[in-house]
Coordinates of C-alpha atoms and ligand atoms in Angstrom, one line a residue:
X52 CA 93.0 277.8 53.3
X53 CA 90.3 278.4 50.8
X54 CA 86.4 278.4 50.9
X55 CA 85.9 277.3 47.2
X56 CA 87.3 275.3 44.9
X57 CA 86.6 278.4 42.3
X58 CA 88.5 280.9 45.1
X59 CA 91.3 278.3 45.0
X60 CA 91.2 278.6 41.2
X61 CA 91.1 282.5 41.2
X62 CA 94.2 282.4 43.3
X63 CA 96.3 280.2 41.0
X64 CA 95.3 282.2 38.0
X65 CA 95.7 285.9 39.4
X66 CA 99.3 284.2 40.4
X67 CA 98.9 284.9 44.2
X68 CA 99.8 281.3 44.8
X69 CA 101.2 278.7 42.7
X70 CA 99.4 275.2 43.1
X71 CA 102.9 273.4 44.5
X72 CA 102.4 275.8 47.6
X73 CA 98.5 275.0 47.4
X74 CA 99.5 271.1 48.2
X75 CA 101.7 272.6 51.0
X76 CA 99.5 274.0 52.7
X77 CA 96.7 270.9 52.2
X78 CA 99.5 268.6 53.5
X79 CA 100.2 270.6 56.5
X80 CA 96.5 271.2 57.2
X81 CA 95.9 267.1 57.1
X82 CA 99.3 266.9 59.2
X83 CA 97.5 269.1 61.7
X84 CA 93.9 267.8 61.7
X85 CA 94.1 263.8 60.6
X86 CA 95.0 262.7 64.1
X87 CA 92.2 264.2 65.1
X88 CA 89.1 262.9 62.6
X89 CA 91.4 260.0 60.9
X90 CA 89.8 260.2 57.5
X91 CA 92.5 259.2 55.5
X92 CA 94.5 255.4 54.9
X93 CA 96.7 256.6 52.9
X94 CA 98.6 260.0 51.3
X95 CA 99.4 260.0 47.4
X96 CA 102.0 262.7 47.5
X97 CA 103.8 261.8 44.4
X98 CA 101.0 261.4 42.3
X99 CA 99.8 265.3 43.6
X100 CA 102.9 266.8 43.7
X101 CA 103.3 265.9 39.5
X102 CA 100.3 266.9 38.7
X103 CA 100.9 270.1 40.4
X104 CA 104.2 270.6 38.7
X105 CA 102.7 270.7 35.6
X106 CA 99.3 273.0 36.3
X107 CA 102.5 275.4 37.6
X108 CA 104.4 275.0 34.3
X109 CA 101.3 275.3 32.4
X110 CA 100.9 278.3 33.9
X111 CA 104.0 280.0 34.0
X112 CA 103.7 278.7 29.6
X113 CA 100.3 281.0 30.2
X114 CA 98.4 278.3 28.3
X115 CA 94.8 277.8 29.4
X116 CA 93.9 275.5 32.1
X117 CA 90.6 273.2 32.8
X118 CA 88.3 274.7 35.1
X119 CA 89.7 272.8 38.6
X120 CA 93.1 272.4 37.6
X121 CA 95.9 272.4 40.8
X122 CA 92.0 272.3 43.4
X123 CA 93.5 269.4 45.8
X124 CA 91.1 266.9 45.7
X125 CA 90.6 263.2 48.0
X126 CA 89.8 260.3 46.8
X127 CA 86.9 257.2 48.5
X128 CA 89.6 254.3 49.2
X129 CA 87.3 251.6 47.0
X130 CA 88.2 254.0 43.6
X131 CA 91.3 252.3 41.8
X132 CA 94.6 254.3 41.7
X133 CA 96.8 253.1 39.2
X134 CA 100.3 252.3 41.7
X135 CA 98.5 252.9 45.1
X136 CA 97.0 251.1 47.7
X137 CA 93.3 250.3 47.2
X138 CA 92.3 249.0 50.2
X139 CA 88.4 249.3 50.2
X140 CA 88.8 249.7 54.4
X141 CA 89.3 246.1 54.4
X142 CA 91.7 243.4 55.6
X143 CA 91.2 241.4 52.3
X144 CA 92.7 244.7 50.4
X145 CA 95.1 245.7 52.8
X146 CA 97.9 245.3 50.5
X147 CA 96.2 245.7 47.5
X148 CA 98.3 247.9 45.2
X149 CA 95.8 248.9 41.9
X150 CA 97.3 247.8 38.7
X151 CA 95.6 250.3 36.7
X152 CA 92.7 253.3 36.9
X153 CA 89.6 254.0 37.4
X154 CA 87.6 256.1 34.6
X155 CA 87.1 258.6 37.0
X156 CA 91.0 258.7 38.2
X157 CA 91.9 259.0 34.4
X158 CA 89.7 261.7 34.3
X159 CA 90.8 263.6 37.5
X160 CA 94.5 263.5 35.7
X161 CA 93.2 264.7 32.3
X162 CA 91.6 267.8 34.6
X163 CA 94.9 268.3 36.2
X164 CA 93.0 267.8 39.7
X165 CA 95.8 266.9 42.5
X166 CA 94.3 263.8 44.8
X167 CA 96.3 264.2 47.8
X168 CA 95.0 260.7 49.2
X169 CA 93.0 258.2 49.8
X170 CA 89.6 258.4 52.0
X171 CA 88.6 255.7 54.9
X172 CA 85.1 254.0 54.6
X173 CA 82.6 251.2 55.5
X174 CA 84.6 248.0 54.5
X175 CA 83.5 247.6 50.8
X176 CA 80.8 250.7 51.3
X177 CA 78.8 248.9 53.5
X178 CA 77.7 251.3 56.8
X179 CA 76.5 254.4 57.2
X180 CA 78.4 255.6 59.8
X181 CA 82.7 254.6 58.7
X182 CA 82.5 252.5 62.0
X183 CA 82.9 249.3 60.0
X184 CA 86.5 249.9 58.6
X185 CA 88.9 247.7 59.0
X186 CA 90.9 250.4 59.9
X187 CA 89.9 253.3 61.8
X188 CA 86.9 254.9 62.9
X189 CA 86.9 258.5 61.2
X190 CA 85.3 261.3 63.4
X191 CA 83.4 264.0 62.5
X192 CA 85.2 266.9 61.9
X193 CA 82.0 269.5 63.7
X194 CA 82.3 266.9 66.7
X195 CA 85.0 264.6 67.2
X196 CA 82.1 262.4 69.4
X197 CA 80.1 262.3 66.3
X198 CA 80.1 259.8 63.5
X199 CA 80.9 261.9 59.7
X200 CA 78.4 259.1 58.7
X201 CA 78.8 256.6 55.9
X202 CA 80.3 254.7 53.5
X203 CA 82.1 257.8 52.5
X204 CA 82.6 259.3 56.0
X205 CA 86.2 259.7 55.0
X206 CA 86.1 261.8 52.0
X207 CA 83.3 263.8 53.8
X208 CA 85.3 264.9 57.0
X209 CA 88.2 265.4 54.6
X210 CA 86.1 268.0 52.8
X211 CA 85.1 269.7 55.9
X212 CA 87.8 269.1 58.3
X213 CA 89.6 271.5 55.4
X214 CA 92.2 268.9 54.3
X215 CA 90.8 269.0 50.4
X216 CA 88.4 271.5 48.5
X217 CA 86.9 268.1 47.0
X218 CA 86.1 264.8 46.7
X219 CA 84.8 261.3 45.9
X220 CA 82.9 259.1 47.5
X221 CA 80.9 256.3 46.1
X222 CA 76.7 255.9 46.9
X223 CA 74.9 252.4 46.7
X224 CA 72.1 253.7 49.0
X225 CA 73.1 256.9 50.2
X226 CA 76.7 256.6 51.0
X227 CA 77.8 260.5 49.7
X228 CA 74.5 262.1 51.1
X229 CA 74.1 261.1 54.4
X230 CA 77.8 261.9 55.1
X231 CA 77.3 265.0 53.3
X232 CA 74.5 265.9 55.5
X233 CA 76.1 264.9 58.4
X234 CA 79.1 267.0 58.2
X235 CA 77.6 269.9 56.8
X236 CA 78.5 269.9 53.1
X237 CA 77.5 269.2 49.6
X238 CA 77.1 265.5 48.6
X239 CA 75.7 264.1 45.4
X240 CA 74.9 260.9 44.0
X241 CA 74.6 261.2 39.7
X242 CA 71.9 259.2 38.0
X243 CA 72.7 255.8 37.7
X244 CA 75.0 255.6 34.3
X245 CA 76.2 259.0 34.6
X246 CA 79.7 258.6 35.8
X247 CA 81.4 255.3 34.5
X248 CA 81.9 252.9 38.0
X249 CA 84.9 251.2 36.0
X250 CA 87.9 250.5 38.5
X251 CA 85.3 251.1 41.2
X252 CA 85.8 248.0 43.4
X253 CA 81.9 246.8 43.4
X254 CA 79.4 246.5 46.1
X255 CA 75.6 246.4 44.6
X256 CA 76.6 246.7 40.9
X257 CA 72.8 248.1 39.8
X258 CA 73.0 250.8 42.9
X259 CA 76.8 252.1 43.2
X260 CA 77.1 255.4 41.5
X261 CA 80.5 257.6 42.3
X262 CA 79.5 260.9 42.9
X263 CA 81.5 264.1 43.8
X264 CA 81.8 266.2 47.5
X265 CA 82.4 269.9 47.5
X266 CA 81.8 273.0 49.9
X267 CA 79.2 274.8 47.5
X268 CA 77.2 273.9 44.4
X269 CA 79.3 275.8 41.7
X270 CA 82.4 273.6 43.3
X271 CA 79.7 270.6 42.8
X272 CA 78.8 271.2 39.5
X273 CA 82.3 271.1 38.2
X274 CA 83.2 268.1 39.9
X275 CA 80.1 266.5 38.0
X276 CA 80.9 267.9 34.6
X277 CA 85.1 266.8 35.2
X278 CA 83.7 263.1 35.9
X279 CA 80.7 262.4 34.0
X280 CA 80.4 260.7 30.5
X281 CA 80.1 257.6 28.5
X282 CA 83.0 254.9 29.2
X283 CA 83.0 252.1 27.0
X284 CA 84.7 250.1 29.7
X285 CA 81.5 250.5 31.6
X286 CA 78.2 248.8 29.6
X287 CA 75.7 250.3 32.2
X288 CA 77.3 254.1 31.3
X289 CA 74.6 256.5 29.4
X290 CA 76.1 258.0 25.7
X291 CA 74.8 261.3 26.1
X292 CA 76.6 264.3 26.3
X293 CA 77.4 266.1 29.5
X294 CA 76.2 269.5 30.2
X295 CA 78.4 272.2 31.5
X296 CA 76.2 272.1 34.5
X297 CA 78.1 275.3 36.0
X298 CA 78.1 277.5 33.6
X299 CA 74.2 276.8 33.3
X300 CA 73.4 277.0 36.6
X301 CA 70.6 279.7 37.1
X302 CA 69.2 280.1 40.3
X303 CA 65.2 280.8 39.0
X304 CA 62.6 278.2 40.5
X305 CA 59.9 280.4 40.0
X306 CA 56.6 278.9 38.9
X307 CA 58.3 275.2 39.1
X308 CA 56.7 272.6 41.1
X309 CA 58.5 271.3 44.6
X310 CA 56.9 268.1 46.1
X311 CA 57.5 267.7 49.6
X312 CA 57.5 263.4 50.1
X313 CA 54.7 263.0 53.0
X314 CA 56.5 259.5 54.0
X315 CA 59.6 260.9 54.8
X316 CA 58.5 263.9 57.0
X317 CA 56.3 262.2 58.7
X318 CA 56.7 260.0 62.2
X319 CA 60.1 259.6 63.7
X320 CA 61.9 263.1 62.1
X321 CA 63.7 264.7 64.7
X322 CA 62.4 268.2 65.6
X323 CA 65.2 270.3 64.0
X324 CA 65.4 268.2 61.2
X325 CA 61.8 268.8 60.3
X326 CA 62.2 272.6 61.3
X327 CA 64.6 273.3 59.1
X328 CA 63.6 271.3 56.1
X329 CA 60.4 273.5 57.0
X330 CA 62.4 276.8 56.5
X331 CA 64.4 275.6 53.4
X332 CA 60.3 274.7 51.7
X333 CA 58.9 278.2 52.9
X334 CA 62.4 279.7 50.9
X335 CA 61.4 278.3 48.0
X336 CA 58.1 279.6 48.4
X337 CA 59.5 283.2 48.8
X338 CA 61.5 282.5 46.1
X339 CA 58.1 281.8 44.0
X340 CA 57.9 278.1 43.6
X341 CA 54.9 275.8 44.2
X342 CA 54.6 273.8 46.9
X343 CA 53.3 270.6 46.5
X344 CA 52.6 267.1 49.1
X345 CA 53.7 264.0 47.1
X346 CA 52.7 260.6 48.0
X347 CA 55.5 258.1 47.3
X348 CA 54.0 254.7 48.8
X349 CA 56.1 251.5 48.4
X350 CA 58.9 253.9 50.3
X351 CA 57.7 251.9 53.2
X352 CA 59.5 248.8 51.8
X353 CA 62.0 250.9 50.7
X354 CA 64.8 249.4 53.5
X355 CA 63.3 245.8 52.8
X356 CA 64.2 245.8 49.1
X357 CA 66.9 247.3 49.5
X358 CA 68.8 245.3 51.9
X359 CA 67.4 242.2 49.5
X360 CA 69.2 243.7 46.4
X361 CA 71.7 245.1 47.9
X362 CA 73.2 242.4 49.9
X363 CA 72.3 239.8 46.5
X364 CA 74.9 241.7 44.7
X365 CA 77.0 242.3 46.9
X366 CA 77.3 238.5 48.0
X367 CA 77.7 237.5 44.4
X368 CA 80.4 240.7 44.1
X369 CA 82.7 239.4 46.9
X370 CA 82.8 235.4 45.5
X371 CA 86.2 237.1 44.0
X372 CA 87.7 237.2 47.3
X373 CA 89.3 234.1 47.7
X374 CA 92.7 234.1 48.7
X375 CA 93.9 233.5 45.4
X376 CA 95.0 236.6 43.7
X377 CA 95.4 239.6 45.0
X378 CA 93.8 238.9 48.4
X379 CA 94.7 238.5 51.9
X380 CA 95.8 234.6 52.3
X381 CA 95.4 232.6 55.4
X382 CA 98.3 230.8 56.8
X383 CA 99.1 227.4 57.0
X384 CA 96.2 225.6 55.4
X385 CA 95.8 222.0 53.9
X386 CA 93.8 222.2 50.6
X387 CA 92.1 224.8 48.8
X388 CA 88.6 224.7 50.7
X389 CA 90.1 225.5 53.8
X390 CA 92.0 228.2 52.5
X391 CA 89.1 229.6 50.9
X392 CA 87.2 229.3 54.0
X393 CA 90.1 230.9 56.0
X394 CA 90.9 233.5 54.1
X395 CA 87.3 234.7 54.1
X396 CA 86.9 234.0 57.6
X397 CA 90.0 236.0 58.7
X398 CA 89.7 239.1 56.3
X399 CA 86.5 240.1 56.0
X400 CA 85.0 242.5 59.2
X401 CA 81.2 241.5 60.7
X402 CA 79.0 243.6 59.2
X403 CA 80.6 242.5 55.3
X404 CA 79.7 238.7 56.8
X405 CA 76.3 239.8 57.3
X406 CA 75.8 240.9 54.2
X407 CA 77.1 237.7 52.2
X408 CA 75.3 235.5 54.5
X409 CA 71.8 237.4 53.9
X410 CA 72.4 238.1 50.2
X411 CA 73.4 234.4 49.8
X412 CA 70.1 233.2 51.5
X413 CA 68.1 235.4 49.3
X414 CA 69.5 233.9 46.2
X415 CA 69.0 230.3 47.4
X416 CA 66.6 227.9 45.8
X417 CA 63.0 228.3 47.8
X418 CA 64.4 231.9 49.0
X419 CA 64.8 233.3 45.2
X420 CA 61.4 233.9 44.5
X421 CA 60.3 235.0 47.9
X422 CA 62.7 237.3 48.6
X423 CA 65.0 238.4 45.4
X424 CA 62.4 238.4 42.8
X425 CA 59.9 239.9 45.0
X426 CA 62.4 242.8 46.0
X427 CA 63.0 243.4 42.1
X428 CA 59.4 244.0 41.9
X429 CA 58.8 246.2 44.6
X430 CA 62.1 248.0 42.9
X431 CA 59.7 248.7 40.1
X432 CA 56.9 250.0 41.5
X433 CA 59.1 252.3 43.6
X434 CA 60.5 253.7 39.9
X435 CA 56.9 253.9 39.1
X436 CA 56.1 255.8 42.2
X437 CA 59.2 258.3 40.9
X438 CA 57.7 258.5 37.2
X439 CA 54.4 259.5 38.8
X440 CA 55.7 262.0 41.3
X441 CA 57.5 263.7 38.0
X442 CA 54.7 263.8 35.9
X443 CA 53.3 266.2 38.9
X444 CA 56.6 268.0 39.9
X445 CA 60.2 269.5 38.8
X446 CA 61.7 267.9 42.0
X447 CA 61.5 265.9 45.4
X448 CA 62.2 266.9 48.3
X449 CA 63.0 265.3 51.8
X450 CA 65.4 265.2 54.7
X451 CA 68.5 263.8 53.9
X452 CA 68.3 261.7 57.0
X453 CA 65.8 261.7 59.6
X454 CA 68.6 262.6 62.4
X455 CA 71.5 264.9 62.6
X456 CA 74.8 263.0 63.0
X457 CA 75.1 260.5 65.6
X458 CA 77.5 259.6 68.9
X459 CA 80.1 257.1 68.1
X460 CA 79.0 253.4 69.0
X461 CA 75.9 254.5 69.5
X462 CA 74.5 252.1 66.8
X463 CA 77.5 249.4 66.2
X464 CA 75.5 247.0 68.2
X465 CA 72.0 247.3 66.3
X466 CA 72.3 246.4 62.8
X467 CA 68.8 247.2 62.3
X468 CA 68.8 250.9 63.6
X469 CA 71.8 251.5 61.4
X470 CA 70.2 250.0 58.7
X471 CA 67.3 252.7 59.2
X472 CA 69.1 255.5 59.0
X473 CA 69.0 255.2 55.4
X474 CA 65.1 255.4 54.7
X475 CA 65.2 258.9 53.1
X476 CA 68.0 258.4 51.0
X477 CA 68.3 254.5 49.1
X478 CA 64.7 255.0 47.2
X479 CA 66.6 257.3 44.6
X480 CA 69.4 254.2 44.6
X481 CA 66.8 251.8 43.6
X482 CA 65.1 254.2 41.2
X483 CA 68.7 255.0 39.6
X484 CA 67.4 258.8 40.0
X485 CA 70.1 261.8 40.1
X486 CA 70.1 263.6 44.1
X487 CA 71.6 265.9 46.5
X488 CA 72.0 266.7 49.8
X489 CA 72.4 270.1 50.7
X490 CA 73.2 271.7 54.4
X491 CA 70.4 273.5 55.7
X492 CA 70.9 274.8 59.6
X493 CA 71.6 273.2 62.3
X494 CA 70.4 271.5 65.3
X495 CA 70.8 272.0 69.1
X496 CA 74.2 271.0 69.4
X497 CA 75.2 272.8 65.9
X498 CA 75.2 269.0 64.3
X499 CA 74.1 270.1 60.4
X500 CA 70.6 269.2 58.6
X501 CA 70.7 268.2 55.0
X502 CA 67.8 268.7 52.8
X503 CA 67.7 266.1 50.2
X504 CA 66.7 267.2 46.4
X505 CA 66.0 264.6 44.1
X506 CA 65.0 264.9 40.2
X507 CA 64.3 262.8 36.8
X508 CA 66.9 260.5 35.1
X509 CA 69.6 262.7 34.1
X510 CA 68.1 265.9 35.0
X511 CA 71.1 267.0 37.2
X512 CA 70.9 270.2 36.2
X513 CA 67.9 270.8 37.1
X514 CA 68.6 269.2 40.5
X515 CA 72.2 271.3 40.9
X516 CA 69.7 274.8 40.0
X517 CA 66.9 274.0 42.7
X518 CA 70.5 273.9 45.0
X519 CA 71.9 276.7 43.8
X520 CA 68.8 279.1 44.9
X521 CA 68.4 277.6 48.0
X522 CA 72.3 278.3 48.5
X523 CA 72.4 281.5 47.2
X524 CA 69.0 282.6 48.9
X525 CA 70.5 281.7 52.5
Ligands
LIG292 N1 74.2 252.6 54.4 C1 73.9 251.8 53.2 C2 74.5 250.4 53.3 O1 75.0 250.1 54.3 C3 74.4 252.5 52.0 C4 75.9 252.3 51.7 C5 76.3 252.9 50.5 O2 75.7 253.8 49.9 N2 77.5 252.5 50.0 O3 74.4 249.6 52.5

């Protein structure tokens, strides 16, 4: 087993392993572990095992090879994969077989990146803990009690349970930090536009951003670079060329500016959390950059506006899910109403009912302007609040979360608490802002703390530097 995706690499060209007996080893590693944390639905051998094939005849040619060719990668389970189930953790797409790819699959295959499978989540990315699949419940891989934390709890424990070096996951309001966080590793949601969210099955269209999973940021900032760009078949993509973020990286923050958000290290931040976000801001000032206290002061509705928007989209986003193509269909039913009505009722889990139900009220006439067009205004003064926090600072910085990882069922019952885990992490959602979560210590029971970084539209270099120095400085 290897660290790094860039160890991995080294092996495969230094001809110590070739990248058929890489996949081997993954698939007898997630053989091992997946009874155990259950992050994956579903294996795409085939689909590996070619693209292996031809990074090992590449090499033995000796022709040159792109940066993570033959690093075993897994996929988030709502990201199409042309011939392969897409199920979105979800009844409705249980036998949902993709008809085609998503930009960022097309561009894992041009990059001659194995996927190996396909991660469990939140039904339709909705949860922050993987407890609402339709499915299974994946555990943490650090404690099989513990929740890997969600939407994109599978591709997380994949990454640290060892069963892939990399990979995917999807973020609408936090979905690849928190999980990052919670199981110790590097998750990172691109600004808004970055990465092209075509053949990503929607949730909150003006949130979702696919964003990449890796053990350390060099691995991270490859990921980024093999995924990012302007798609045509996506209209809210950015045309602007992508950086080689790794081969900039540079791990110098002296003299830069660090704001510390006061709302989110203030009142109800467990103890270790706070202590080691503590350590991680007096590294930086050893390593010789300024600390400053940043006010950001609609993050208090933060949560409200979110779960307006949010749920909006997302009730407008599932209308498709009718029964009538490509769907889960209810038995036996007299006309097209109740088979709508069935269909809907049967397939989708609670938490996905919720959310229509709330996102349809919001939208209602008399609820509009009260609730959704209020939200969209808060939405911009909390971009506002980012535009003045970065006319003061290089980056932001928070807890990922407020709490390490959490017991299984510990929330299920409590929408609410759930819903609150997400405080520190949806504001850069709303804003469309780039951020990361990195793993800094631990906490009593050796559950990881993730410090959140968070920078300017499109400044994910900058963002992936500030988390290279903290890395390397450890
Ligand atoms: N936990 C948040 C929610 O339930 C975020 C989910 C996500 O980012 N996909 O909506």
């Amino acid at each position: 087993m290897f660290k790094t995706a860039i160890e991995a690499k080294r092996a495969l060209e230094t001809k110590q392993v070739s990248a058929k007996e890489i996949l081997d080893a993954y698939y007898k590693r997630i053989d091992e572990i997946e009874p155990d944390i259950q992050a994956l639905n579903s294996l795409t051998k085939d689909l590996a095992y070619a693209t292996a094939k031809t990074v090992d005849e590449k090499i033995a040619r000796g022709e040159e090879l792109p940066a993570l060719a033959g690093v075993p990668l897994i996929i988030k389970d709502n990201i199409c994969v042309k011939d392969t189930l897409t199920t979105a953790s979800s009844k409705m797409l249980e036998n949902f077989v993709s008809p085609y790819n998503a930009t960022v699959t097309e561009k894992l295959n041009e990059n001659l990146i194995p996927i190996l499978g396909k991660a469990n989540l939140d039904e339709f990315a909705m949860g922050s803990s993987t407890e609402n699949s339709a499915f299974k419940v994946t555990r943490n891989p650090i404690n099989l009690n513990k929740v890997p934390g969600g939407s994109s709890g599978g591709s997380a424990a994949s990454v640290a349970g060892c069963e892939a070096l990399l990979s995917l996951g999807s973020d609408t309001g936090g979905s690849i930090r928190l999980p990052g966080a919670f199981c110790g590793i590097i998750g990172m949601k691109p600004t808004y536009g970055r990465v092209s969210r075509y053949g990503l099955i929607a949730f909150a269209s003006s949130l979702d951003q696919i964003g990449p999973f890796a053990n350390c940021v060099e691995d991270t900032a490859l990921l980024l670079e093999a995924i990012s760009g302007y798609d045509t078949n996506d209209s809210t993509s950015i045309n602007t060329p992508v950086p080689h973020y790794a081969k900039e990286l540079n791990q110098d923050v002296k003299g830069m500016k660090i704001g510390v958000i006061k709302e989110l290290l203030g009142e109800g931040v467990q103890e270790e959390v706070r202590e080691n976000v503590e350590k991680a801001i007096q590294k930086y000032k050893d390593l010789g950059a300024e600390i400053i206290e940043v006010s950001l002061p609609h993050v208090k509705y933060a949560i409200a506006t979110y779960y307006i928007v949010a749920t909006a989209e997302a009730s407008s986003n599932l209308a498709r899910y009718d029964g009538v193509r490509y769907t889960y269909r209810a038995k036996d039913c007299e006309n097209l109403i109740e088979m709508f009505t069935k269909s809907r009722s049967e397939a989708f889990g609670d938490e996905v009912k919720r959310r229509i139900m709330l996102g349809t009220y919001v939208l209602s006439s008399g609820y509009y302007d009260a609730y959704y067009k209020k939200a969209q205004q808060v939405r911009a003064l909390i971009k506002q609040d980012y535009d003045n926090a970065f006319a003061k600072v290089d980056v932001l910085l928070s807890p990922t979360c407020p709490t390490t990882a959490f017991d299984i069922n510990s929330k299920t019952a409590d929408p609410l608490s759930m819903y609150l885990t997400d405080i520190a992490t949806i504001t850069a959602n709303l804003a469309g802002v780039p951020a990361l979560s990195l793993p800094y210590g631990v906490d009593k029971e050796n559950m990881p703390v993730g410090v959140q970084l968070i920078t300017n539209v499109l400044e994910e270099q900058k963002l992936l530097n500030f988390a290279y120095a903290l890395e390397q400085a450890k």
